[in-house]
Tab-separated table of C-alpha atoms and ligand atoms in Angstrom:
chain	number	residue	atom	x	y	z
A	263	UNK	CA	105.368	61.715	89.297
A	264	UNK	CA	107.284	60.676	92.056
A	265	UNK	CA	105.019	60.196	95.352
A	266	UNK	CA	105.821	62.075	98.512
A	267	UNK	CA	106.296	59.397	101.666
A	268	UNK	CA	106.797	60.731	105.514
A	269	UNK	CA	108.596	58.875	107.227
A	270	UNK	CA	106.863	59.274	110.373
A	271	UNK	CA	103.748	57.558	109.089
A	272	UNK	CA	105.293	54.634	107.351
A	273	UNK	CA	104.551	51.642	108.480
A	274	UNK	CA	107.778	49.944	106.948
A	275	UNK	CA	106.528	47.300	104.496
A	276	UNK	CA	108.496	46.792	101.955
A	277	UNK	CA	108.316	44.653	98.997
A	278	UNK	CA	111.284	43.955	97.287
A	279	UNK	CA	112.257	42.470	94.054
A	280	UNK	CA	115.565	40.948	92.877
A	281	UNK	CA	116.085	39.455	89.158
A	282	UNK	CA	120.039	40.900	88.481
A	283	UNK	CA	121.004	37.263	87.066
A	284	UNK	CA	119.524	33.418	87.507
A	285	UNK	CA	116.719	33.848	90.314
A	286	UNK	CA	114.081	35.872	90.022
A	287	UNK	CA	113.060	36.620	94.107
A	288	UNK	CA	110.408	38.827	96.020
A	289	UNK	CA	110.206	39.580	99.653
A	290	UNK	CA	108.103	41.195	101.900
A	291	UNK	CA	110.366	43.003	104.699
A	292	UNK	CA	109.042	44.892	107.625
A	293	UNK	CA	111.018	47.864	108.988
A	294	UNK	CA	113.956	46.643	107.675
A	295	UNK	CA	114.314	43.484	109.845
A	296	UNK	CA	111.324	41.307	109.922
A	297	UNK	CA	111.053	38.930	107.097
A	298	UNK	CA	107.424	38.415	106.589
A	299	UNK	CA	107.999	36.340	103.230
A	300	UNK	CA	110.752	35.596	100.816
A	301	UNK	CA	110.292	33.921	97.738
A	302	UNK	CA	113.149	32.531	95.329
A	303	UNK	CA	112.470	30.997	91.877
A	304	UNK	CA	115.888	29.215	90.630
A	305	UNK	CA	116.932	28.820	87.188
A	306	UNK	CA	119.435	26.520	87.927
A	307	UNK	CA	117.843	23.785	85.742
A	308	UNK	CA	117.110	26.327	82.727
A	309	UNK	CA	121.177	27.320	82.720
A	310	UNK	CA	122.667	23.730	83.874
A	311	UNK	CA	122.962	22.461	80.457
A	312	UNK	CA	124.924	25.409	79.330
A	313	UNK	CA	127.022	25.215	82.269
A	314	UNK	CA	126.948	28.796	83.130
A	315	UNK	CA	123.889	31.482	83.019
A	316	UNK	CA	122.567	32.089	79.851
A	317	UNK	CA	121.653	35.930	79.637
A	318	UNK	CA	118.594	35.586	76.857
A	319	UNK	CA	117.627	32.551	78.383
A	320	UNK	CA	117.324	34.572	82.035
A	321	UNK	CA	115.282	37.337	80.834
A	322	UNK	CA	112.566	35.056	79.493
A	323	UNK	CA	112.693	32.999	82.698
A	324	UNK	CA	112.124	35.927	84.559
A	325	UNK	CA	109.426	37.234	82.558
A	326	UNK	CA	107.584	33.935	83.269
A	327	UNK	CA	108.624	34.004	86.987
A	328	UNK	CA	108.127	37.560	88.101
A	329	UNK	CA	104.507	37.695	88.560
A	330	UNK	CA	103.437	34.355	90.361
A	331	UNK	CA	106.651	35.331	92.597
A	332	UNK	CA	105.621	38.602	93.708
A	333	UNK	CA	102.106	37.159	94.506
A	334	UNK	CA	103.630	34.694	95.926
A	335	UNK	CA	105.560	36.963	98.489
A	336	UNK	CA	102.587	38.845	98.849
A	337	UNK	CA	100.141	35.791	99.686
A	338	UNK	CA	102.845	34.296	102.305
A	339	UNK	CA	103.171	37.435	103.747
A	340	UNK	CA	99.621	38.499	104.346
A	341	UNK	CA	99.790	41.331	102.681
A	342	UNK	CA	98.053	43.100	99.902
A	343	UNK	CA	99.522	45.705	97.564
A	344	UNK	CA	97.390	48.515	99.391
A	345	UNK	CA	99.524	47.430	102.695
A	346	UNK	CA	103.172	47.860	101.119
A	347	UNK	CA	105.176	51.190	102.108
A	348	UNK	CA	107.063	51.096	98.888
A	349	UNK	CA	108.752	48.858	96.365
A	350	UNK	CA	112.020	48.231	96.209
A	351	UNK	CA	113.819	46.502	93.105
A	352	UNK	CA	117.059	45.581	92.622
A	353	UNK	CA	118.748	48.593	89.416
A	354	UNK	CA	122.396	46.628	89.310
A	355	UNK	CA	125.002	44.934	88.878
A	356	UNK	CA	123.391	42.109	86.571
A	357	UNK	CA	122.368	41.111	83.454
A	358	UNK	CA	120.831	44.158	81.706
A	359	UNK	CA	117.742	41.702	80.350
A	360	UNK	CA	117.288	40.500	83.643
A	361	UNK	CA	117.248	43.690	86.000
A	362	UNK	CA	115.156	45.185	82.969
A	363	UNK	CA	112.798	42.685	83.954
A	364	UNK	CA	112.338	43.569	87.710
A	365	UNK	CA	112.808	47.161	87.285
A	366	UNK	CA	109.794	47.548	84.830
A	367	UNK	CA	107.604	45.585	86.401
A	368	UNK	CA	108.249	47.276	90.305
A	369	UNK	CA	108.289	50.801	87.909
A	370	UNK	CA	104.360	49.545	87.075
A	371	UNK	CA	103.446	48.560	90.231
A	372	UNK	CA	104.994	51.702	92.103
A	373	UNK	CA	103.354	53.974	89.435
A	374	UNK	CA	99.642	52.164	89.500
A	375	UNK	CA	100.089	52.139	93.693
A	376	UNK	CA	101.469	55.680	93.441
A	377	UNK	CA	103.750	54.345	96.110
A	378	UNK	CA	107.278	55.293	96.583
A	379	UNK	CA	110.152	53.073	94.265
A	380	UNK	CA	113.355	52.811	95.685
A	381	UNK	CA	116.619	51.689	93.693
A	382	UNK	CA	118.854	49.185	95.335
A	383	UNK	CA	122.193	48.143	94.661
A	384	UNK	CA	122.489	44.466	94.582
A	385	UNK	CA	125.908	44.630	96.313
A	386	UNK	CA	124.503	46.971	99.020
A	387	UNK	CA	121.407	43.840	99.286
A	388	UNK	CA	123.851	41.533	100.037
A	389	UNK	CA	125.570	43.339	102.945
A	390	UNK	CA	122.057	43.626	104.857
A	391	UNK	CA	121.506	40.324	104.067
A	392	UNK	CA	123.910	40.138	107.058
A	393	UNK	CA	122.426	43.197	108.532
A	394	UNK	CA	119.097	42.001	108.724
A	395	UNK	CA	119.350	38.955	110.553
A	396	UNK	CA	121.781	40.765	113.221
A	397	UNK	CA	119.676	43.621	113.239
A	398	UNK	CA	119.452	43.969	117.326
A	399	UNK	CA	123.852	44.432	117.190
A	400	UNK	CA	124.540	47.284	118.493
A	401	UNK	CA	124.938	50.315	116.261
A	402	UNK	CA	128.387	50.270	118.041
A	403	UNK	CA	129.570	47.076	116.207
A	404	UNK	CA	130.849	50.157	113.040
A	405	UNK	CA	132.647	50.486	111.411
A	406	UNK	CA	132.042	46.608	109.854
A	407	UNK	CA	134.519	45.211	106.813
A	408	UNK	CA	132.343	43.517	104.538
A	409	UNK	CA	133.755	40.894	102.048
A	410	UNK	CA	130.560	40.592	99.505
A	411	UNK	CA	132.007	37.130	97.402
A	412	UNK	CA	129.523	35.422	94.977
A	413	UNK	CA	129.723	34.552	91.483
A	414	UNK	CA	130.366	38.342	89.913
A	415	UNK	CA	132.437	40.064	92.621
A	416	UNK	CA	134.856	39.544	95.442
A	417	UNK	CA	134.929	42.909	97.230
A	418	UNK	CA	135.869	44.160	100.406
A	419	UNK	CA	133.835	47.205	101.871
A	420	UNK	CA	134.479	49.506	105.096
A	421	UNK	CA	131.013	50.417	105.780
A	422	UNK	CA	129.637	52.580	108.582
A	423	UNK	CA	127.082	54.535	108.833
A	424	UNK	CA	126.422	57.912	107.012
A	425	UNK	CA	125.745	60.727	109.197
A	426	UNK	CA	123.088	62.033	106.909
A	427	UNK	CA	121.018	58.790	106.852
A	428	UNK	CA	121.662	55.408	105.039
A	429	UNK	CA	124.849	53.198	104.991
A	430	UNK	CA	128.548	54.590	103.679
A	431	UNK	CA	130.675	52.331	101.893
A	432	UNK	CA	134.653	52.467	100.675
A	433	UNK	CA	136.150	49.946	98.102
A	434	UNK	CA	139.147	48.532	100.098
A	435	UNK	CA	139.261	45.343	98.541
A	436	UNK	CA	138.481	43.620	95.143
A	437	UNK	CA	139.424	40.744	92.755
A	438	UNK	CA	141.869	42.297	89.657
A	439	UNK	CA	140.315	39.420	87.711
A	440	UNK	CA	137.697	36.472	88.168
A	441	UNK	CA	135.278	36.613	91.257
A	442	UNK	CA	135.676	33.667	93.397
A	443	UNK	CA	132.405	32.085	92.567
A	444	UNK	CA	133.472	32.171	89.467
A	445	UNK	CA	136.318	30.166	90.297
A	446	UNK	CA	134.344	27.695	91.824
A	447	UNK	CA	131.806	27.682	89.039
A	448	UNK	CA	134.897	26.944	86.406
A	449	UNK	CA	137.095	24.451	88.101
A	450	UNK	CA	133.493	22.666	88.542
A	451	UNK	CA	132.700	22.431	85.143
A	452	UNK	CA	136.440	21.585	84.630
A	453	UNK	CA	136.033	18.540	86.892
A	454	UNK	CA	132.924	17.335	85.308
A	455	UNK	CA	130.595	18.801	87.759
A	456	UNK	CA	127.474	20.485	87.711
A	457	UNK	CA	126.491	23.987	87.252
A	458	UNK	CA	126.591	26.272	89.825
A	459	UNK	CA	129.630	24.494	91.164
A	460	UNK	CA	130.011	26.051	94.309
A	461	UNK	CA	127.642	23.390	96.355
A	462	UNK	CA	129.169	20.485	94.918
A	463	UNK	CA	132.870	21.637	95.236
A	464	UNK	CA	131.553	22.658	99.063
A	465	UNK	CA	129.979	19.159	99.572
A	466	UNK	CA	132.900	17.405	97.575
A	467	UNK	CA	136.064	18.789	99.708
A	468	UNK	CA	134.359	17.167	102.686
A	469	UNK	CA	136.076	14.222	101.551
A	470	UNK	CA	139.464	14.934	100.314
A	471	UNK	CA	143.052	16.060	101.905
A	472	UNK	CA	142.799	19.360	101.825
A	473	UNK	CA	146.817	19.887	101.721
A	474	UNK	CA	147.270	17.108	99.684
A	475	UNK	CA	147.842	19.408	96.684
A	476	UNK	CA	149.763	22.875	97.476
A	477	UNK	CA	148.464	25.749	95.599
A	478	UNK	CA	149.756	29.109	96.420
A	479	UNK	CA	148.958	32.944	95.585
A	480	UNK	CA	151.191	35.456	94.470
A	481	UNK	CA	150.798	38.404	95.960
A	482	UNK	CA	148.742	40.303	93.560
A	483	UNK	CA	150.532	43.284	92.136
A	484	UNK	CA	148.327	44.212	89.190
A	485	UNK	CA	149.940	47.161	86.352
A	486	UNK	CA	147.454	50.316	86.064
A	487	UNK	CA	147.158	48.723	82.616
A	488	UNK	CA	145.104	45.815	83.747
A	489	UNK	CA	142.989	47.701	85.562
A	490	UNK	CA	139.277	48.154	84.191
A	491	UNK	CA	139.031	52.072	84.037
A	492	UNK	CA	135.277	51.996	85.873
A	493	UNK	CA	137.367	49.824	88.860
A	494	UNK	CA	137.973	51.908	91.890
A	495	UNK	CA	141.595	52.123	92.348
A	496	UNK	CA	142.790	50.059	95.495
A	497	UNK	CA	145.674	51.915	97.309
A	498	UNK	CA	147.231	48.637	98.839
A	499	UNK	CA	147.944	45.338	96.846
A	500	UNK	CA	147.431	42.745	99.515
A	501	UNK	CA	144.216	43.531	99.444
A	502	UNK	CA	143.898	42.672	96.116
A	503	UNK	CA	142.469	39.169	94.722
A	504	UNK	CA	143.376	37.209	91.990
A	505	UNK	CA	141.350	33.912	91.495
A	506	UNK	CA	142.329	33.030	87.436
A	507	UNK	CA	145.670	31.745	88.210
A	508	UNK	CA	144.198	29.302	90.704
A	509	UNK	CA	141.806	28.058	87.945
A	510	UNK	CA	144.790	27.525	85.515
A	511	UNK	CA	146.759	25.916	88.567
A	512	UNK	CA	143.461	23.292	88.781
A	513	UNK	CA	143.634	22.338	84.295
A	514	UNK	CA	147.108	22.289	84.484
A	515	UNK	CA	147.152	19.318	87.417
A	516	UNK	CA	144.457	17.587	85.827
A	517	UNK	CA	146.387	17.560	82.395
A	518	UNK	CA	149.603	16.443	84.158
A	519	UNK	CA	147.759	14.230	85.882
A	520	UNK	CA	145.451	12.639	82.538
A	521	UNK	CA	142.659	12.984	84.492
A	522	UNK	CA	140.395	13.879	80.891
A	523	UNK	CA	139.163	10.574	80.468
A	524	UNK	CA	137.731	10.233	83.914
A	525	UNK	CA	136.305	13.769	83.964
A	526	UNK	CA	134.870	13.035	80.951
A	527	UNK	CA	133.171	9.505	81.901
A	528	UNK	CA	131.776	11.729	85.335
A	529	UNK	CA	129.828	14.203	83.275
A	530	UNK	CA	128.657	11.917	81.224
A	531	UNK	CA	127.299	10.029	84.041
A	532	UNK	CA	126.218	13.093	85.759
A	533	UNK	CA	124.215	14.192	82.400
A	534	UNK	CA	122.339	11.050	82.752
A	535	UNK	CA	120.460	11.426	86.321
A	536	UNK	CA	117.887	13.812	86.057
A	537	UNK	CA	119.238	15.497	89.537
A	538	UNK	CA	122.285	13.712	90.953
A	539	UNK	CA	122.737	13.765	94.550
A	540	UNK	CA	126.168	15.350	96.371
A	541	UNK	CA	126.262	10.993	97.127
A	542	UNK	CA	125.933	9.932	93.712
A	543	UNK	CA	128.537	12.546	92.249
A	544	UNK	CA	130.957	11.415	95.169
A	545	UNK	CA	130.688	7.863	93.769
A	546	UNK	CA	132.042	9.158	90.678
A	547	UNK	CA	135.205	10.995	92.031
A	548	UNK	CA	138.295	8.713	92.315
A	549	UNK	CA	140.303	9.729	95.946
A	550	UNK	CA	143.002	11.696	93.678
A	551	UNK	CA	139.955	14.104	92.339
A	552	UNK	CA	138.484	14.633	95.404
A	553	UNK	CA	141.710	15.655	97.096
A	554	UNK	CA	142.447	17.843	94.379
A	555	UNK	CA	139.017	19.764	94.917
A	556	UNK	CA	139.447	19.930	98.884
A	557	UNK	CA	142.979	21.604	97.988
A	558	UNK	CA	141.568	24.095	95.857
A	559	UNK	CA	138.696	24.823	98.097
A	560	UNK	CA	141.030	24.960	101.389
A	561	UNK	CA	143.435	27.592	99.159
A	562	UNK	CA	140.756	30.070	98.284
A	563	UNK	CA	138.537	30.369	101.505
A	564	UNK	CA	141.686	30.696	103.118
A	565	UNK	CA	142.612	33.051	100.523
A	566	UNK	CA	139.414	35.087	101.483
A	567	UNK	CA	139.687	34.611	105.432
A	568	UNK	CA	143.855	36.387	105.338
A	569	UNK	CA	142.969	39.601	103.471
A	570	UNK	CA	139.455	40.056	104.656
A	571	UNK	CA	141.237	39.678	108.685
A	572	UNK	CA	143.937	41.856	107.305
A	573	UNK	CA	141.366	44.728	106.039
A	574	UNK	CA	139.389	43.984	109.285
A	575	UNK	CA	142.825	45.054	111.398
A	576	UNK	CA	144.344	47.542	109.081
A	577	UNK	CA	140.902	49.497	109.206
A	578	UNK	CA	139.765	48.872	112.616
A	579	UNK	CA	136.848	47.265	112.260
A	580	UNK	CA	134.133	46.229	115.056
A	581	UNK	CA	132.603	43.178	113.090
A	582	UNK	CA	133.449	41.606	109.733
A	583	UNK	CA	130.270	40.922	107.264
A	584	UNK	CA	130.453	38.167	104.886
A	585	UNK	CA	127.829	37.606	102.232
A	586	UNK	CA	126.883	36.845	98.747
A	587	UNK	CA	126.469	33.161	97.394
A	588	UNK	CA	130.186	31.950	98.204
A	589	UNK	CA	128.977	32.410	101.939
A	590	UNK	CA	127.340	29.373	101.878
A	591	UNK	CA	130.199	27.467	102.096
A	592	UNK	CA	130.923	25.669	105.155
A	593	UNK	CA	134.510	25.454	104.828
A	594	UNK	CA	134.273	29.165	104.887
A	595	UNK	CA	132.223	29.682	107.505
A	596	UNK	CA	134.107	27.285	109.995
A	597	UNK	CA	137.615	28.521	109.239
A	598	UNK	CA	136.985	31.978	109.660
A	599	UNK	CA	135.140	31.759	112.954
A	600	UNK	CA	138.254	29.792	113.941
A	601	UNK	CA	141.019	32.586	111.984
A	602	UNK	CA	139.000	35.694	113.706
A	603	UNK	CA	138.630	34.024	117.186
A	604	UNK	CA	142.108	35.091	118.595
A	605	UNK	CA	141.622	38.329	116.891
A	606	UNK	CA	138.429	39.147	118.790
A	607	UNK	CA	136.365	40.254	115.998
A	608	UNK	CA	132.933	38.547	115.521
A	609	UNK	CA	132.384	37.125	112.271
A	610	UNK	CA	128.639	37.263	110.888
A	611	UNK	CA	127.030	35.779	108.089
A	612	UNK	CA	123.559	35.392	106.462
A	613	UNK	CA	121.449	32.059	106.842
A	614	UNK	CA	122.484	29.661	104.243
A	615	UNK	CA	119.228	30.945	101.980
A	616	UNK	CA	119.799	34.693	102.262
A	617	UNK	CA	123.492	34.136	101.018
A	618	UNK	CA	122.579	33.724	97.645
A	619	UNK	CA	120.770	36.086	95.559
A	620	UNK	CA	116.998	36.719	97.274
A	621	UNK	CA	115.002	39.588	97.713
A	622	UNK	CA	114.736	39.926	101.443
A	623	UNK	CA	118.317	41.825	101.248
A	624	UNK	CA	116.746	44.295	98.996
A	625	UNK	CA	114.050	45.062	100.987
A	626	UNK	CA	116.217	45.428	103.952
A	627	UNK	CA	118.771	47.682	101.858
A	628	UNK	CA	115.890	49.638	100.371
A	629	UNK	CA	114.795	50.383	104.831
A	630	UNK	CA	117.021	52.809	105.655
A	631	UNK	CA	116.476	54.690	102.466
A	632	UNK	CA	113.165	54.981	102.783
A	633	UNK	CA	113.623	56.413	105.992
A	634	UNK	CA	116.055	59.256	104.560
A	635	UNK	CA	113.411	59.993	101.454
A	636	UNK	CA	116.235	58.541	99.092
A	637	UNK	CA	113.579	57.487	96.124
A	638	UNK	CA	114.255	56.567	92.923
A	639	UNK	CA	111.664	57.836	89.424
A	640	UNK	CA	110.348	56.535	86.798
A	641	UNK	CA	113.468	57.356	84.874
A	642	UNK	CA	115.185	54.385	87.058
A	643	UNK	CA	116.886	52.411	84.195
A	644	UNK	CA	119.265	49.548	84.414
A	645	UNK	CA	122.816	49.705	85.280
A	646	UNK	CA	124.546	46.365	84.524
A	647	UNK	CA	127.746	47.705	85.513
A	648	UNK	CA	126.942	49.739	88.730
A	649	UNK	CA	129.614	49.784	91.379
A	650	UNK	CA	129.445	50.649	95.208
A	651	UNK	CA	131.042	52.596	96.866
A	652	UNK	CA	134.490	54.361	96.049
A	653	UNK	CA	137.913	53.738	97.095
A	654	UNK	CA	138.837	54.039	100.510
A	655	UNK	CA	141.292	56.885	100.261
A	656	UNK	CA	138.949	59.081	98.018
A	657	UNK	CA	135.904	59.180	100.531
A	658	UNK	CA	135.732	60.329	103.980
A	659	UNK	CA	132.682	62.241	104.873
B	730	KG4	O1	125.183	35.707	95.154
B	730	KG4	P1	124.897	34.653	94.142
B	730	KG4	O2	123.675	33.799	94.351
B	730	KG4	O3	124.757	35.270	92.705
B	730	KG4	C1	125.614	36.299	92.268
B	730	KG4	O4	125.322	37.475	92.598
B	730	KG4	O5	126.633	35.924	91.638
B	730	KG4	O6	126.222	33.750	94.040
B	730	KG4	C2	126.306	32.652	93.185
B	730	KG4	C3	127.704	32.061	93.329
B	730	KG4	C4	128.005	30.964	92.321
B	730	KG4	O7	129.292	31.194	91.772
B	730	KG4	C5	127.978	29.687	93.180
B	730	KG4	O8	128.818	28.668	92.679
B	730	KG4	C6	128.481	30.211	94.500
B	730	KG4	O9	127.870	31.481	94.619
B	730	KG4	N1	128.083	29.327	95.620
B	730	KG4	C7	128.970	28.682	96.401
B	730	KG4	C8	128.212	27.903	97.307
B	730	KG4	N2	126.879	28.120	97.047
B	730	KG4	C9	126.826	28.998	96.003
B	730	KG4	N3	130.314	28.686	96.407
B	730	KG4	C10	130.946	27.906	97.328
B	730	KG4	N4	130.281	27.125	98.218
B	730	KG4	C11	128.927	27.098	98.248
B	730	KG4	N5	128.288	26.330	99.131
B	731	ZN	ZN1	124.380	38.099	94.289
């Protein structure tokens, strides 16, 4: 039984819960903006071996996780489970394991409560990641391109407003192959560094010549054939991304260059310290490597920062959103303030900890939902693959 909320009487606490891949996260959000608590357990040690996330290994983590983190959230906050408006839980993209995880235990809670459960998209989470922390903007700042880039996607969304309550979102953007996280995360572990490799690539290019080696992209014209058949179909390629050739780009220098041995003496080293410093890691990158990583980094946020400024124009946007864990880079965040100055369109992103996965963003996602009775049942199931939004040309409302 699905219970009946007005609106009216709501007093906008939400709690929301996030385990889609390697953190498992809980948040208490009021009225959409007001972060009373936000709790993150990593798994970055559990999956650093590996080098990547392990997907039985993050169920199990989360199982372990997902209680003391909700009371956790709840304790910071000052809240008890009588207090909360609803629960909110993250139903995909993700691992299926994982978001099983999550969604059965907020399920429980919602049902025991008899409170209201409402579905979030973890995409959608990390757009009001944004949105939350910029909530007095003016409504007036819409229509917003939002470039969502972490580890599993590199999309570009024109969202606005829906006129019957919630957010609207269009695909006008999107990677034909690897995310760009992913590409950080692989040319990382290519190089001998840890796992995830975004924050050491990020505090590694610091210190390198960033045009000392030229990569380039094609412009992306994908065949129908390559297309995934669930992928929204984009109607313009240069709004397309492609980050796998930039990761081949990356092995091929290093074999031309027979930079194996030395790769291969830094992870060694690395495996040794029980948690190496950005410092210590630098110590182990000759000049050549760490000009080779500041290349690579320079030639995908700049990558990002052209045909997110392009989508921005072509669509008219107000404001530009950026979010998701590849936010966090600084390179990123500095060169696109400076790219979108002339153009006069204010750039926003999260704080540095609501730019990678967290629960916050799904409480803040799961606001305006509540307040258009959008609730999810107890049939809510997983949905590793969900997508938002659809493309550009096939929804105007
Ligand atoms: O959003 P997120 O926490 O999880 C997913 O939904 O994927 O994003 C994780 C991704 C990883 O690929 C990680 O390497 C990347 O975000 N990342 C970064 C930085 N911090 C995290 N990439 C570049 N620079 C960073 N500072
Ligand atoms: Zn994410």
């Amino acid at each position: 039984m699905t219970p009946i909320v007005d609106p009216s009487k709501a007093r906008g606490l939400i709690l929301g819960i996030e385990s889609s891949c390697d953190e498992t996260a809980a948040a208490v959000v009021a009225h959409g903006h007001e972060t009373l608590s936000s709790v993150v357990a990593s798994q970055f040690a559990t999956h650093a071996p590996y080098g990547g996330v392990v997907p039985e290994l993050a169920s199990r983590e989360h199982l372990r996780n997902i209680v003391p983190v909700v009371r956790g959230a709840l304790l910071r906050a000052g809240v008890g489970l009588q207090h909360l408006d609803a629960i909110a839980v993250t139903e995909g993209p993700g691992l299926a394991g994982a978001l099983l995880v999550g969604i059965t235990y907020a399920k429980t809670l919602a049902w025991a409560l008899q409170k209201p459960l409402i579905a979030v998209n973890h995409l959608e989470g990390h757009i009001h990641a944004v949105l939350l922390e910029h909530a007095s903007r003016p409504q007036a700042a819409l229509p917003a391109i939002a470039l969502v880039v972490s580890g599993g996607h590199t999309h570009l969304y024109l969202a606005h407003t829906s006129p019957r309550g919630g957010w609207h979102y269009s695909v006008v953007g999107r990677t034909v192959d690897d995310a760009a996280g992913e590409a950080f995360d692989k040319v990382a572990k290519l190089l001998g560094l840890g796992y995830p490799g975004g924050p050491w690539i990020d505090a590694l290019a610091a210190h390198g010549d960033p045009g000392a080696v030229p990569f380039r992209f094609a412009e992306v014209r994908p065949r129908i054939g390559h297309q995934r058949p669930s992928a929204a179909p984009i109607a313009s390629p240069e709004l397309l991304f492609s980050f796998s050739g930039i990761k081949t780009a990356v092995l091929r220098y290093v074999e031309n260059h027979h930079m194996a041995a030395s790769i291969a003496e830094r992870a060694a080293a690395l495996a040794q310290l029980p948690s190496p410093s950005a410092h210590q890691a630098r110590e182990l990158c000759d000049q050549p490597t760490l000009d080779l990583i500041a290349s690579f980094q320079r030639a995908v946020v700049d990558n990002l920062i052209t045909r997110t400024l392009l989508a921005a124009e072509r669509y008219g946007a107000q404001t530009v959103l950026v979010s998701g864990g590849v936010a966090a880079n600084r390179e990123l965040r500095q060169r696109f303030q400076q790219k979108a100055g002339p153009l006069r369109i204010p750039v926003l992103f999260p704080s540095l900890s609501l730019s990678t996965d967290n629960a916050a963003m799904i409480a803040a996602a799961a606001w305006p939902r509540l307040q258009s009775g959008q609730l999810a049942t107890q049939t809510l199931v997983a949905q590793p693959r969900l997508q938002l939004g659809l493309a550009a040309d096939a929804t105007i409302e």
